[in-house]
CSV table of C-alpha atoms and ligand atoms in Angstrom, one decimal:
chain,number,residue,atom,x,y,z
A,14,MET,CA,116.3,111.2,110.5
A,15,THR,CA,116.6,111.0,106.5
A,16,SER,CA,118.9,107.7,105.9
A,17,GLU,CA,121.8,107.9,103.6
A,18,LEU,CA,119.7,105.7,100.8
A,19,GLU,CA,117.0,108.3,101.2
A,20,GLN,CA,118.9,111.1,100.7
A,21,LYS,CA,120.6,109.6,97.8
A,22,ILE,CA,117.3,109.0,96.2
A,23,VAL,CA,116.2,112.9,96.9
A,24,ASP,CA,119.3,113.9,95.4
A,25,GLY,CA,118.8,112.0,92.4
A,26,LYS,CA,122.3,110.2,92.7
A,27,ALA,CA,120.5,106.6,93.6
A,28,ARG,CA,120.7,103.9,90.6
A,29,ALA,CA,117.2,102.5,90.0
A,30,GLY,CA,116.6,98.9,89.0
A,31,VAL,CA,113.4,97.6,87.7
A,32,VAL,CA,112.9,93.8,87.7
A,33,GLY,CA,110.3,92.6,85.1
A,34,LEU,CA,109.7,95.0,82.1
A,35,GLY,CA,106.0,94.4,81.3
A,36,TYR,CA,103.0,96.5,81.3
A,37,VAL,CA,103.8,97.2,85.0
A,38,GLY,CA,107.8,97.8,84.9
A,39,LEU,CA,108.3,99.3,81.8
A,40,PRO,CA,106.1,102.5,82.4
A,41,LEU,CA,107.5,102.6,86.1
A,42,ALA,CA,111.2,102.4,84.7
A,43,VAL,CA,110.5,105.3,82.1
A,44,GLU,CA,108.8,107.4,85.0
A,45,LEU,CA,111.8,106.9,87.6
A,46,ALA,CA,114.3,107.5,84.6
A,47,ALA,CA,112.2,110.6,83.3
A,48,SER,CA,112.6,112.2,87.1
A,49,GLY,CA,116.2,112.2,86.9
A,50,LEU,CA,117.5,108.8,88.3
A,51,HIS,CA,119.5,106.3,86.3
A,52,VAL,CA,117.5,103.3,85.7
A,53,THR,CA,118.3,99.7,84.7
A,54,GLY,CA,115.8,97.4,83.7
A,55,ILE,CA,116.1,93.8,84.1
A,56,ASP,CA,114.3,90.9,82.4
A,57,VAL,CA,114.8,87.5,81.4
A,58,ALA,CA,113.0,88.4,77.9
A,59,ARG,CA,116.0,89.1,75.5
A,60,ALA,CA,113.6,90.6,73.2
A,61,LYS,CA,112.3,93.1,75.4
A,62,VAL,CA,115.9,94.0,76.6
A,63,ASP,CA,116.9,94.6,73.0
A,64,ALA,CA,113.9,96.9,72.3
A,65,ILE,CA,114.7,99.1,75.1
A,66,ASN,CA,118.2,99.5,74.4
A,67,ALA,CA,117.4,100.3,70.7
A,68,GLY,CA,115.1,103.0,72.0
A,69,ARG,CA,111.8,100.8,71.2
A,70,SER,CA,108.9,100.7,73.3
A,71,TYR,CA,106.3,97.2,73.0
A,72,ILE,CA,103.7,98.7,75.8
A,73,LEU,CA,100.8,100.9,74.3
A,74,ASP,CA,100.8,103.2,77.0
A,75,VAL,CA,104.6,104.1,76.6
A,76,PRO,CA,105.3,106.2,73.7
A,77,GLY,CA,108.7,105.0,71.8
A,78,GLU,CA,109.8,108.4,71.6
A,79,ARG,CA,110.4,108.6,75.5
A,80,VAL,CA,112.0,105.7,75.3
A,81,ARG,CA,114.1,106.3,72.9
A,82,GLU,CA,115.1,110.0,74.3
A,83,LEU,CA,115.8,108.4,77.9
A,84,VAL,CA,118.3,105.8,76.1
A,85,HIS,CA,119.7,108.0,74.3
A,86,GLN,CA,120.5,110.6,77.2
A,87,GLY,CA,122.0,107.6,79.1
A,88,GLN,CA,119.3,107.7,81.6
A,89,LEU,CA,117.8,103.9,81.3
A,90,ASP,CA,119.2,101.1,79.7
A,91,ALA,CA,118.2,97.1,80.3
A,92,THR,CA,120.0,94.0,80.4
A,93,THR,CA,119.5,90.5,81.0
A,94,ASP,CA,122.3,90.0,83.4
A,95,PHE,CA,121.3,90.3,86.8
A,96,ALA,CA,125.0,91.3,87.8
A,97,ALA,CA,123.8,94.5,87.4
A,98,VAL,CA,122.0,94.5,90.8
A,99,SER,CA,125.0,95.0,92.7
A,100,GLY,CA,125.3,98.8,91.2
A,101,LEU,CA,121.7,99.6,92.2
A,102,ASP,CA,120.5,101.2,95.3
A,103,THR,CA,116.8,100.0,94.8
A,104,ILE,CA,115.2,97.5,93.0
A,105,ASN,CA,111.4,97.1,92.3
A,106,ILE,CA,110.3,93.9,91.3
A,107,CYS,CA,107.5,93.7,88.6
A,108,VAL,CA,107.0,90.0,87.6
A,109,PRO,CA,103.8,88.2,86.9
A,110,THR,CA,101.9,86.4,89.5
A,111,PRO,CA,99.4,84.3,87.7
A,112,LEU,CA,97.2,81.4,89.1
A,113,ARG,CA,98.2,77.6,88.9
A,114,LYS,CA,95.7,75.4,87.2
A,115,THR,CA,94.6,74.4,90.3
A,116,ARG,CA,93.6,78.6,91.0
A,117,GLU,CA,96.1,78.7,93.5
A,118,PRO,CA,98.8,81.6,93.7
A,119,ASP,CA,101.8,80.8,91.4
A,120,LEU,CA,104.7,82.7,93.1
A,121,SER,CA,107.5,81.0,90.9
A,122,TYR,CA,108.2,84.3,89.0
A,123,VAL,CA,108.4,86.2,92.3
A,124,ILE,CA,110.9,83.7,94.0
A,125,GLY,CA,112.6,83.4,90.6
A,126,ALA,CA,113.3,87.0,90.4
A,127,ILE,CA,114.5,87.1,93.8
A,128,ASP,CA,116.6,84.0,93.8
A,129,SER,CA,118.3,85.5,91.0
A,130,LEU,CA,118.6,88.8,92.6
A,131,LEU,CA,120.1,87.3,95.7
A,132,PRO,CA,124.0,86.4,94.7
A,133,HIS,CA,124.1,90.3,93.6
A,134,MET,CA,122.4,92.1,96.4
A,135,ARG,CA,124.4,94.3,98.9
A,136,PRO,CA,123.9,96.1,102.4
A,137,GLY,CA,122.2,99.7,101.9
A,138,GLN,CA,119.6,98.7,99.0
A,139,LEU,CA,116.0,99.3,98.9
A,140,LEU,CA,113.8,96.1,97.4
A,141,VAL,CA,110.3,96.7,96.7
A,142,LEU,CA,108.0,94.0,95.5
A,143,GLU,CA,105.1,95.6,93.4
A,144,SER,CA,103.7,92.4,91.9
A,145,THR,CA,99.9,91.7,93.0
A,146,THR,CA,99.8,89.2,95.6
A,147,TYR,CA,98.2,87.9,98.8
A,148,PRO,CA,98.7,89.8,102.0
A,149,GLY,CA,102.0,88.4,104.1
A,150,THR,CA,104.0,87.3,100.9
A,151,THR,CA,106.8,89.9,101.7
A,152,ASP,CA,107.0,88.9,105.3
A,153,GLU,CA,106.7,85.4,104.5
A,154,VAL,CA,108.3,84.9,101.3
A,155,VAL,CA,110.8,87.7,100.6
A,156,LEU,CA,112.3,88.4,104.1
A,157,PRO,CA,113.1,84.8,104.8
A,158,ARG,CA,115.4,84.6,101.2
A,159,LEU,CA,117.2,87.4,102.2
A,160,ARG,CA,117.9,86.3,105.6
A,161,SER,CA,119.1,82.9,103.9
A,162,VAL,CA,121.8,84.9,102.6
A,163,GLY,CA,122.8,87.0,105.6
A,164,LEU,CA,120.7,90.0,104.3
A,165,GLU,CA,119.0,91.2,107.6
A,166,PRO,CA,115.6,93.4,106.6
A,167,GLY,CA,116.0,96.5,108.5
A,168,ARG,CA,119.6,96.1,109.5
A,169,ASP,CA,121.4,95.6,105.9
A,170,VAL,CA,118.5,95.9,103.5
A,171,GLU,CA,115.3,97.8,103.3
A,172,VAL,CA,112.0,96.0,102.0
A,173,ALA,CA,108.7,97.5,101.2
A,174,PHE,CA,105.3,96.6,99.3
A,175,SER,CA,103.7,98.8,97.0
A,176,PRO,CA,100.6,97.5,94.6
A,177,GLU,CA,100.7,98.7,91.4
A,178,ARG,CA,97.4,100.4,89.9
A,179,THR,CA,98.2,100.8,86.2
A,180,ASP,CA,94.9,101.1,84.1
A,181,PRO,CA,96.3,100.3,80.4
A,182,GLY,CA,94.5,102.4,77.8
A,183,ASN,CA,93.3,104.8,80.6
A,184,LYS,CA,94.2,108.1,79.1
A,185,LEU,CA,93.0,110.4,82.1
A,186,PHE,CA,95.3,108.5,84.6
A,187,ASP,CA,98.9,108.2,84.0
A,188,THR,CA,101.7,107.0,86.1
A,189,ARG,CA,102.2,110.2,87.7
A,190,ARG,CA,98.5,110.9,88.8
A,191,ILE,CA,97.6,107.4,90.1
A,192,PRO,CA,98.2,107.8,94.1
A,193,LYS,CA,100.8,105.0,95.0
A,194,VAL,CA,100.0,102.8,98.2
A,195,VAL,CA,103.3,102.0,100.3
A,196,GLY,CA,103.8,99.9,103.3
A,197,GLY,CA,107.7,99.1,104.4
A,198,CYS,CA,108.9,96.8,106.8
A,199,THR,CA,110.5,99.6,108.7
A,200,PRO,CA,109.9,103.3,108.8
A,201,VAL,CA,113.4,103.9,107.4
A,202,ALA,CA,112.1,101.3,104.3
A,203,SER,CA,108.9,103.4,104.3
A,204,SER,CA,110.5,106.7,104.0
A,205,ALA,CA,113.0,105.5,101.1
A,206,ALA,CA,110.2,104.1,99.0
A,207,ARG,CA,108.1,107.2,99.8
A,208,ALA,CA,111.0,109.2,98.7
A,209,LEU,CA,111.7,106.8,95.5
A,210,TYR,CA,107.8,107.2,94.4
A,211,GLY,CA,107.8,110.7,95.3
A,212,ARG,CA,110.1,111.7,92.5
A,213,CYS,CA,107.9,110.3,89.8
A,214,ILE,CA,104.2,110.3,91.6
A,215,ASP,CA,102.0,113.0,92.8
A,216,HIS,CA,100.5,111.4,95.6
A,217,VAL,CA,102.2,108.7,97.7
A,218,VAL,CA,99.9,107.2,100.5
A,219,MET,CA,101.6,105.4,103.2
A,220,VAL,CA,100.0,102.4,104.9
A,221,SER,CA,101.6,101.0,108.5
A,222,SER,CA,103.0,97.6,106.9
A,223,PRO,CA,103.6,95.3,103.6
A,224,ARG,CA,100.6,93.2,104.6
A,225,VAL,CA,98.2,96.2,104.6
A,226,ALA,CA,99.6,97.4,101.1
A,227,GLU,CA,99.3,93.6,99.7
A,228,MET,CA,95.7,93.8,101.1
A,229,VAL,CA,94.6,97.2,99.4
A,230,LYS,CA,95.5,96.0,96.2
A,231,LEU,CA,93.2,92.9,96.9
A,232,LEU,CA,90.4,94.8,98.1
A,233,GLU,CA,90.5,96.9,95.0
A,234,ASN,CA,90.5,94.3,92.6
A,235,THR,CA,87.9,92.1,94.7
A,236,PHE,CA,85.6,95.5,94.8
A,237,ARG,CA,85.7,95.7,90.9
A,238,SER,CA,85.1,91.7,90.6
A,239,VAL,CA,82.2,91.6,92.8
A,240,ASN,CA,80.5,94.5,91.3
A,241,ILE,CA,81.0,93.4,87.7
A,242,ALA,CA,79.8,90.1,89.0
A,243,LEU,CA,76.7,92.3,90.3
A,244,ALA,CA,76.2,94.1,86.6
A,245,ASN,CA,76.3,90.7,84.7
A,246,GLU,CA,73.9,88.9,87.0
A,247,MET,CA,71.6,92.2,86.6
A,248,ALA,CA,72.2,91.6,83.1
A,249,MET,CA,71.3,88.2,82.9
A,250,MET,CA,68.2,88.7,85.2
A,251,CYS,CA,66.9,91.8,83.4
A,252,ASP,CA,67.2,89.6,80.4
A,253,HIS,CA,64.9,87.2,81.9
A,254,LEU,CA,62.7,89.5,82.7
A,255,GLY,CA,62.4,91.5,79.5
A,256,ILE,CA,64.2,94.9,80.9
A,257,ASP,CA,66.8,96.6,79.2
A,258,VAL,CA,69.6,96.3,81.8
A,259,TRP,CA,72.0,99.1,80.0
A,260,GLU,CA,68.8,101.8,80.5
A,261,VAL,CA,68.2,100.7,84.2
A,262,ILE,CA,72.2,101.3,85.2
A,263,ASP,CA,72.5,104.6,83.3
A,264,ALA,CA,69.3,105.8,84.9
A,265,ALA,CA,70.5,104.6,88.1
A,266,ALA,CA,74.0,106.5,87.7
A,267,THR,CA,71.9,109.6,87.5
A,268,LYS,CA,71.9,109.4,91.6
A,269,PRO,CA,74.5,111.8,92.7
A,270,PHE,CA,75.6,109.8,95.8
A,271,GLY,CA,75.7,106.1,97.2
A,272,PHE,CA,75.7,104.5,93.5
A,273,MET,CA,78.8,103.8,91.1
A,274,PRO,CA,78.0,102.1,88.1
A,275,PHE,CA,79.6,99.1,86.9
A,276,TYR,CA,78.7,97.6,83.4
A,277,PRO,CA,77.9,94.0,82.2
A,278,GLY,CA,80.2,92.2,79.4
A,279,PRO,CA,80.9,88.9,78.0
A,280,GLY,CA,82.6,88.3,81.0
A,281,LEU,CA,85.7,89.2,83.1
A,282,GLY,CA,89.2,89.8,81.6
A,283,GLY,CA,92.6,91.1,81.8
A,284,HIS,CA,95.3,89.6,84.0
A,285,CYS,CA,94.3,91.4,87.3
A,286,ILE,CA,90.6,91.1,88.0
A,287,PRO,CA,89.8,87.3,87.3
A,288,VAL,CA,93.1,86.5,89.1
A,289,ASP,CA,93.9,88.6,92.0
A,290,PRO,CA,91.0,87.4,94.0
A,291,HIS,CA,91.8,84.0,94.1
A,292,TYR,CA,95.0,84.9,95.8
A,293,LEU,CA,93.0,86.4,98.5
A,294,THR,CA,90.7,83.3,98.7
A,295,TRP,CA,93.6,81.1,99.0
A,296,LYS,CA,95.1,82.8,101.7
A,297,ALA,CA,91.9,83.5,103.8
A,298,ARG,CA,91.2,79.4,103.4
A,299,ALA,CA,94.8,78.6,104.5
A,300,GLU,CA,94.1,81.1,107.5
A,301,GLY,CA,90.5,79.3,108.2
A,302,PHE,CA,88.6,81.9,106.8
A,303,GLU,CA,85.9,80.7,104.1
A,304,PRO,CA,85.2,83.9,101.9
A,305,ARG,CA,82.0,83.8,100.2
A,306,PHE,CA,81.7,87.1,98.1
A,307,ILE,CA,84.8,86.3,95.9
A,308,GLU,CA,83.9,82.7,95.0
A,309,LEU,CA,80.2,83.6,94.1
A,310,ALA,CA,81.4,86.7,91.8
A,311,GLY,CA,84.0,84.3,90.1
A,312,GLN,CA,80.9,81.9,89.4
A,313,ILE,CA,78.7,84.5,87.7
A,314,ASN,CA,81.4,85.9,85.7
A,315,ALA,CA,82.5,83.0,84.8
A,316,ALA,CA,79.2,82.1,83.7
A,317,LYS,CA,79.0,85.2,81.4
A,318,PRO,CA,80.8,83.8,78.0
A,319,GLN,CA,78.2,80.8,78.1
A,320,PHE,CA,75.4,83.1,78.3
A,321,VAL,CA,76.6,85.4,75.3
A,322,ALA,CA,77.2,82.3,73.2
A,323,GLY,CA,73.4,81.1,74.1
A,324,LYS,CA,72.2,84.4,72.8
A,325,VAL,CA,73.9,84.4,69.5
A,326,MET,CA,72.7,80.7,69.2
A,327,ASP,CA,68.9,82.3,70.1
A,328,ALA,CA,69.6,84.8,67.8
A,329,LEU,CA,70.2,82.9,64.8
A,330,ASN,CA,67.7,80.4,65.6
A,331,ASP,CA,65.0,83.4,65.5
A,332,ARG,CA,66.2,83.8,62.1
A,333,ARG,CA,66.1,80.0,61.2
A,334,LYS,CA,69.9,79.6,61.3
A,335,ALA,CA,71.9,76.8,63.2
A,336,LEU,CA,75.0,77.9,65.2
A,337,ARG,CA,76.6,75.2,62.9
A,338,GLY,CA,77.8,76.1,60.1
A,339,ALA,CA,77.0,80.0,60.6
A,340,THR,CA,79.9,82.5,59.9
A,341,ILE,CA,80.3,84.9,62.9
A,342,LEU,CA,82.4,88.1,62.6
A,343,ALA,CA,83.7,89.0,66.3
A,344,LEU,CA,84.8,92.6,66.8
A,345,GLY,CA,87.5,92.7,69.4
A,346,VAL,CA,89.0,90.4,71.2
A,347,ALA,CA,91.3,92.4,73.5
A,348,TYR,CA,90.2,92.1,77.3
A,349,LYS,CA,88.8,95.9,77.1
A,350,ARG,CA,88.9,98.8,75.1
A,351,ASP,CA,91.7,99.9,73.3
A,352,VAL,CA,94.2,98.0,74.6
A,353,ASP,CA,96.2,95.0,73.0
A,354,ASP,CA,96.3,92.4,75.8
A,355,VAL,CA,94.2,89.4,75.5
A,356,ARG,CA,95.3,87.7,78.7
A,357,GLU,CA,91.9,86.0,80.3
A,358,SER,CA,89.9,87.7,77.7
A,359,PRO,CA,86.6,86.8,77.9
A,360,ALA,CA,86.1,87.3,73.9
A,361,LEU,CA,88.3,84.3,73.5
A,362,ASP,CA,85.9,82.5,75.7
A,363,VAL,CA,82.9,83.3,73.7
A,364,MET,CA,84.5,82.5,70.8
A,365,SER,CA,85.8,79.1,71.7
A,366,LEU,CA,82.5,78.1,72.9
A,367,LEU,CA,81.0,79.1,69.3
A,368,ILE,CA,83.6,77.1,67.4
A,369,ASP,CA,82.8,74.2,69.8
A,370,LYS,CA,79.4,74.2,68.5
A,371,GLY,CA,80.5,74.4,64.8
A,372,ALA,CA,80.5,78.3,64.1
A,373,GLU,CA,83.2,79.6,61.6
A,374,ILE,CA,84.8,82.8,63.6
A,375,SER,CA,86.7,85.4,62.0
A,376,PHE,CA,87.8,88.4,64.0
A,377,SER,CA,88.5,92.0,63.7
A,378,ASP,CA,90.9,94.0,66.2
A,379,PRO,CA,92.7,97.0,65.6
A,380,PHE,CA,95.1,96.1,68.2
A,381,VAL,CA,95.2,92.4,68.0
A,382,ALA,CA,96.8,90.8,64.8
A,383,GLU,CA,96.7,87.0,65.7
A,384,VAL,CA,94.8,84.9,68.5
A,385,GLU,CA,94.9,81.2,68.5
A,386,LEU,CA,91.6,79.2,69.5
A,387,ARG,CA,91.2,75.6,69.9
A,388,GLY,CA,94.8,74.8,68.5
A,389,LYS,CA,94.1,77.0,65.3
A,390,LYS,CA,95.5,80.3,64.3
A,391,LEU,CA,93.1,83.3,63.5
A,392,LYS,CA,94.3,86.6,61.8
A,393,SER,CA,92.4,89.8,62.3
A,394,VAL,CA,90.6,90.8,59.4
A,395,ALA,CA,90.4,94.3,57.8
A,396,LEU,CA,86.6,95.6,58.3
A,397,ASP,CA,84.9,96.6,55.4
A,398,GLU,CA,81.4,96.6,54.4
A,399,ARG,CA,81.8,93.3,52.2
A,400,VAL,CA,83.3,91.5,55.1
A,401,ILE,CA,80.6,92.9,57.7
A,402,ALA,CA,77.5,92.2,55.6
A,403,GLY,CA,79.2,88.6,54.8
A,404,ALA,CA,78.7,87.6,57.9
A,405,ASP,CA,75.5,85.6,59.6
A,406,ALA,CA,76.0,87.6,63.0
A,407,VAL,CA,78.2,90.3,63.7
A,408,LEU,CA,79.2,89.9,67.5
A,409,LEU,CA,80.6,93.0,69.5
A,410,LEU,CA,83.0,91.6,72.1
A,411,THR,CA,85.3,94.7,72.8
A,412,ASP,CA,84.0,98.3,72.2
A,413,HIS,CA,87.3,99.6,70.9
A,414,THR,CA,86.9,103.3,70.3
A,415,SER,CA,88.0,103.1,66.4
A,416,PHE,CA,85.2,100.7,65.4
A,417,ASP,CA,83.0,102.8,63.2
A,418,ARG,CA,79.5,102.1,64.8
A,419,PRO,CA,77.1,103.7,62.4
A,420,ALA,CA,78.9,101.7,59.3
A,421,ILE,CA,78.7,98.6,61.2
A,422,ALA,CA,75.2,98.7,62.3
A,423,ALA,CA,74.5,100.0,58.7
A,424,ALA,CA,76.1,96.8,56.9
A,425,ALA,CA,75.4,93.7,59.3
A,426,SER,CA,72.4,91.8,59.0
A,427,LEU,CA,72.5,90.8,62.5
A,428,LEU,CA,74.4,92.6,65.2
A,429,ILE,CA,74.7,91.2,68.9
A,430,ASP,CA,76.1,94.1,71.2
A,431,THR,CA,77.7,92.8,74.6
A,432,ARG,CA,79.1,96.1,75.8
A,433,ASN,CA,76.3,98.8,74.5
A,434,ALA,CA,78.8,99.9,72.2
A,435,PHE,CA,75.7,100.8,69.9
A,436,LYS,CA,73.6,102.8,72.3
A,437,GLY,CA,71.7,105.5,70.1
A,438,ILE,CA,71.6,103.4,67.2
A,439,ALA,CA,68.4,101.9,66.4
A,440,GLY,CA,67.5,98.6,64.1
A,441,ASP,CA,65.7,95.3,64.9
A,442,HIS,CA,68.8,93.8,63.9
A,443,ILE,CA,70.7,94.9,66.7
A,444,LEU,CA,70.4,92.8,69.9
A,445,ARG,CA,72.1,93.8,73.1
A,446,VAL,CA,72.9,91.2,75.7
B,26,NAD,N1,99.1,94.5,83.7
B,26,NAD,C1,98.3,95.3,84.6
B,26,NAD,O1,97.6,96.2,84.3
B,26,NAD,C2,98.7,95.3,85.8
B,26,NAD,C3,97.9,96.2,86.9
B,26,NAD,C4,98.2,96.5,88.3
B,26,NAD,C5,98.8,95.1,88.8
B,26,NAD,N2,99.9,94.2,87.8
B,26,NAD,C6,100.5,93.3,88.5
B,26,NAD,O2,101.8,93.7,88.1
B,26,NAD,C7,102.9,92.4,88.0
B,26,NAD,C8,103.2,92.4,86.7
B,26,NAD,O3,102.5,92.3,86.0
B,26,NAD,P1,102.5,92.7,84.1
B,26,NAD,O4,101.0,93.0,83.6
B,26,NAD,O5,103.7,93.8,83.9
B,26,NAD,O6,103.4,91.5,83.5
B,26,NAD,P2,103.8,91.2,82.2
B,26,NAD,O7,103.8,89.8,81.8
B,26,NAD,O8,103.5,92.3,81.2
B,26,NAD,O9,105.7,91.8,82.6
B,26,NAD,C9,106.4,90.8,83.2
B,26,NAD,C10,107.6,90.7,83.0
B,26,NAD,O10,108.4,90.1,84.2
B,26,NAD,C11,109.5,89.2,83.3
B,26,NAD,N3,109.9,88.2,84.2
B,26,NAD,C12,109.7,87.0,84.1
B,26,NAD,N4,110.6,86.4,85.0
B,26,NAD,C13,111.2,87.2,85.8
B,26,NAD,C14,112.2,87.2,86.2
B,26,NAD,N5,112.3,85.9,87.0
B,26,NAD,N6,113.4,87.9,86.3
B,26,NAD,C15,113.3,89.1,85.5
B,26,NAD,N7,112.3,89.4,84.7
B,26,NAD,C16,111.1,88.2,84.8
B,26,NAD,C17,108.8,88.7,81.8
B,26,NAD,O11,109.8,88.6,80.9
B,26,NAD,C18,107.7,90.2,81.5
B,26,NAD,O12,108.5,90.9,80.7
B,26,NAD,C19,101.5,91.2,88.2
B,26,NAD,O13,101.9,91.0,89.6
B,26,NAD,C20,100.6,91.8,88.0
B,26,NAD,O14,99.4,91.3,88.6
B,26,NAD,C21,99.7,94.4,86.4
């Protein structure tokens, strides 16, 4: 039987709320609003709230025009005031889940958001956690908090977990086309959450519980971390054996079944892949299971920036130059192509290691204006022939599409490429690592 809440969602009469308007929350808020629901975004960051209410976007993948239109139509608004929660029917939580310095899960944002929601929640609402977290979080962290204010899950409120799979910068898969996994605490919660996501996502995949949905996300990200580690170890092994790893992977990728190419790089980056597997490790250990793959992958990926820094030093050495005092122009600091996100970016690790050795580092990134390294602010420089030719080494760390590869290759005296961005461009001065 369709619940009253589900019917409201299907009829477009439900009022939706999204807590945490970042890379995950803002795109979701926009899609739900575009589907015809009235959406209120809630964030502690006043600047984000003001931007949305002024019809501006601060996320590359969300066009400002869309935000403007939805705000103008009265479909979307934002606030820092959690009192708005009492007027909502559905609430999606999309706040950060980082690691503590000890590499243990830091659920303080999730707990903070829930504690801010609780005084304003009422029976009849659907709460969906989207933040990536260890299996058991919904059952062990969210439900007890609801019960502590007398809201019994399954009786008063409905609760589900649905991991986010957004891939910033990916033009092929926007929110609508990425299937969404959902696990509700009860059949009613599952059904209501399916109806909510079904408004703006083509394919909603139901699983039997929040715990399974939580684990799905961690399997996906662990899969990437482990396979990238394999590619990174292959790269270091091939370097040792004098084999071009890129040629090997490209040839292996011609196998039409049983092989999926993963590529090496300067290390592992982004808010998710380097972080999320540690949520799983922590939980598994807490339950007495020792996960080995995740740890090994983490160690190999973490060693890659050091390997790249060593390669830069060797290349300069071959040209009778010391790393100390050498001018190095880093191309790209974002953690991956065509995004403006520098969280956990391995480019920053490589640059910091080079600074530690006395190199003079500058960088150019069309998406990132400034970074802070070893306590010093560096501003992105405009790329021109003089800047490129003036560097003792040019080090490609992020393969942004807009980099003019032939021009860079022609102007650089030494070019070290960590992403195979200069594939097909020949030259003794180009080194692929
Ligand atoms: N960025 C991605 O590509 C991606 C992909 C999949 C999953 N995730 C997961 O989604 C979650 C959110 O990540 P993100 O990249 O959107 O983070 P983000 O930092 O871009 O955004 C989080 C937002 O939450 C806000 N916030 C923090 N505490 C709050 C509180 N108590 N109340 C209200 N708002 C609060 C912050 O101000 C910020 O705007 C994380 O668990 C992350 O692991 C991220």
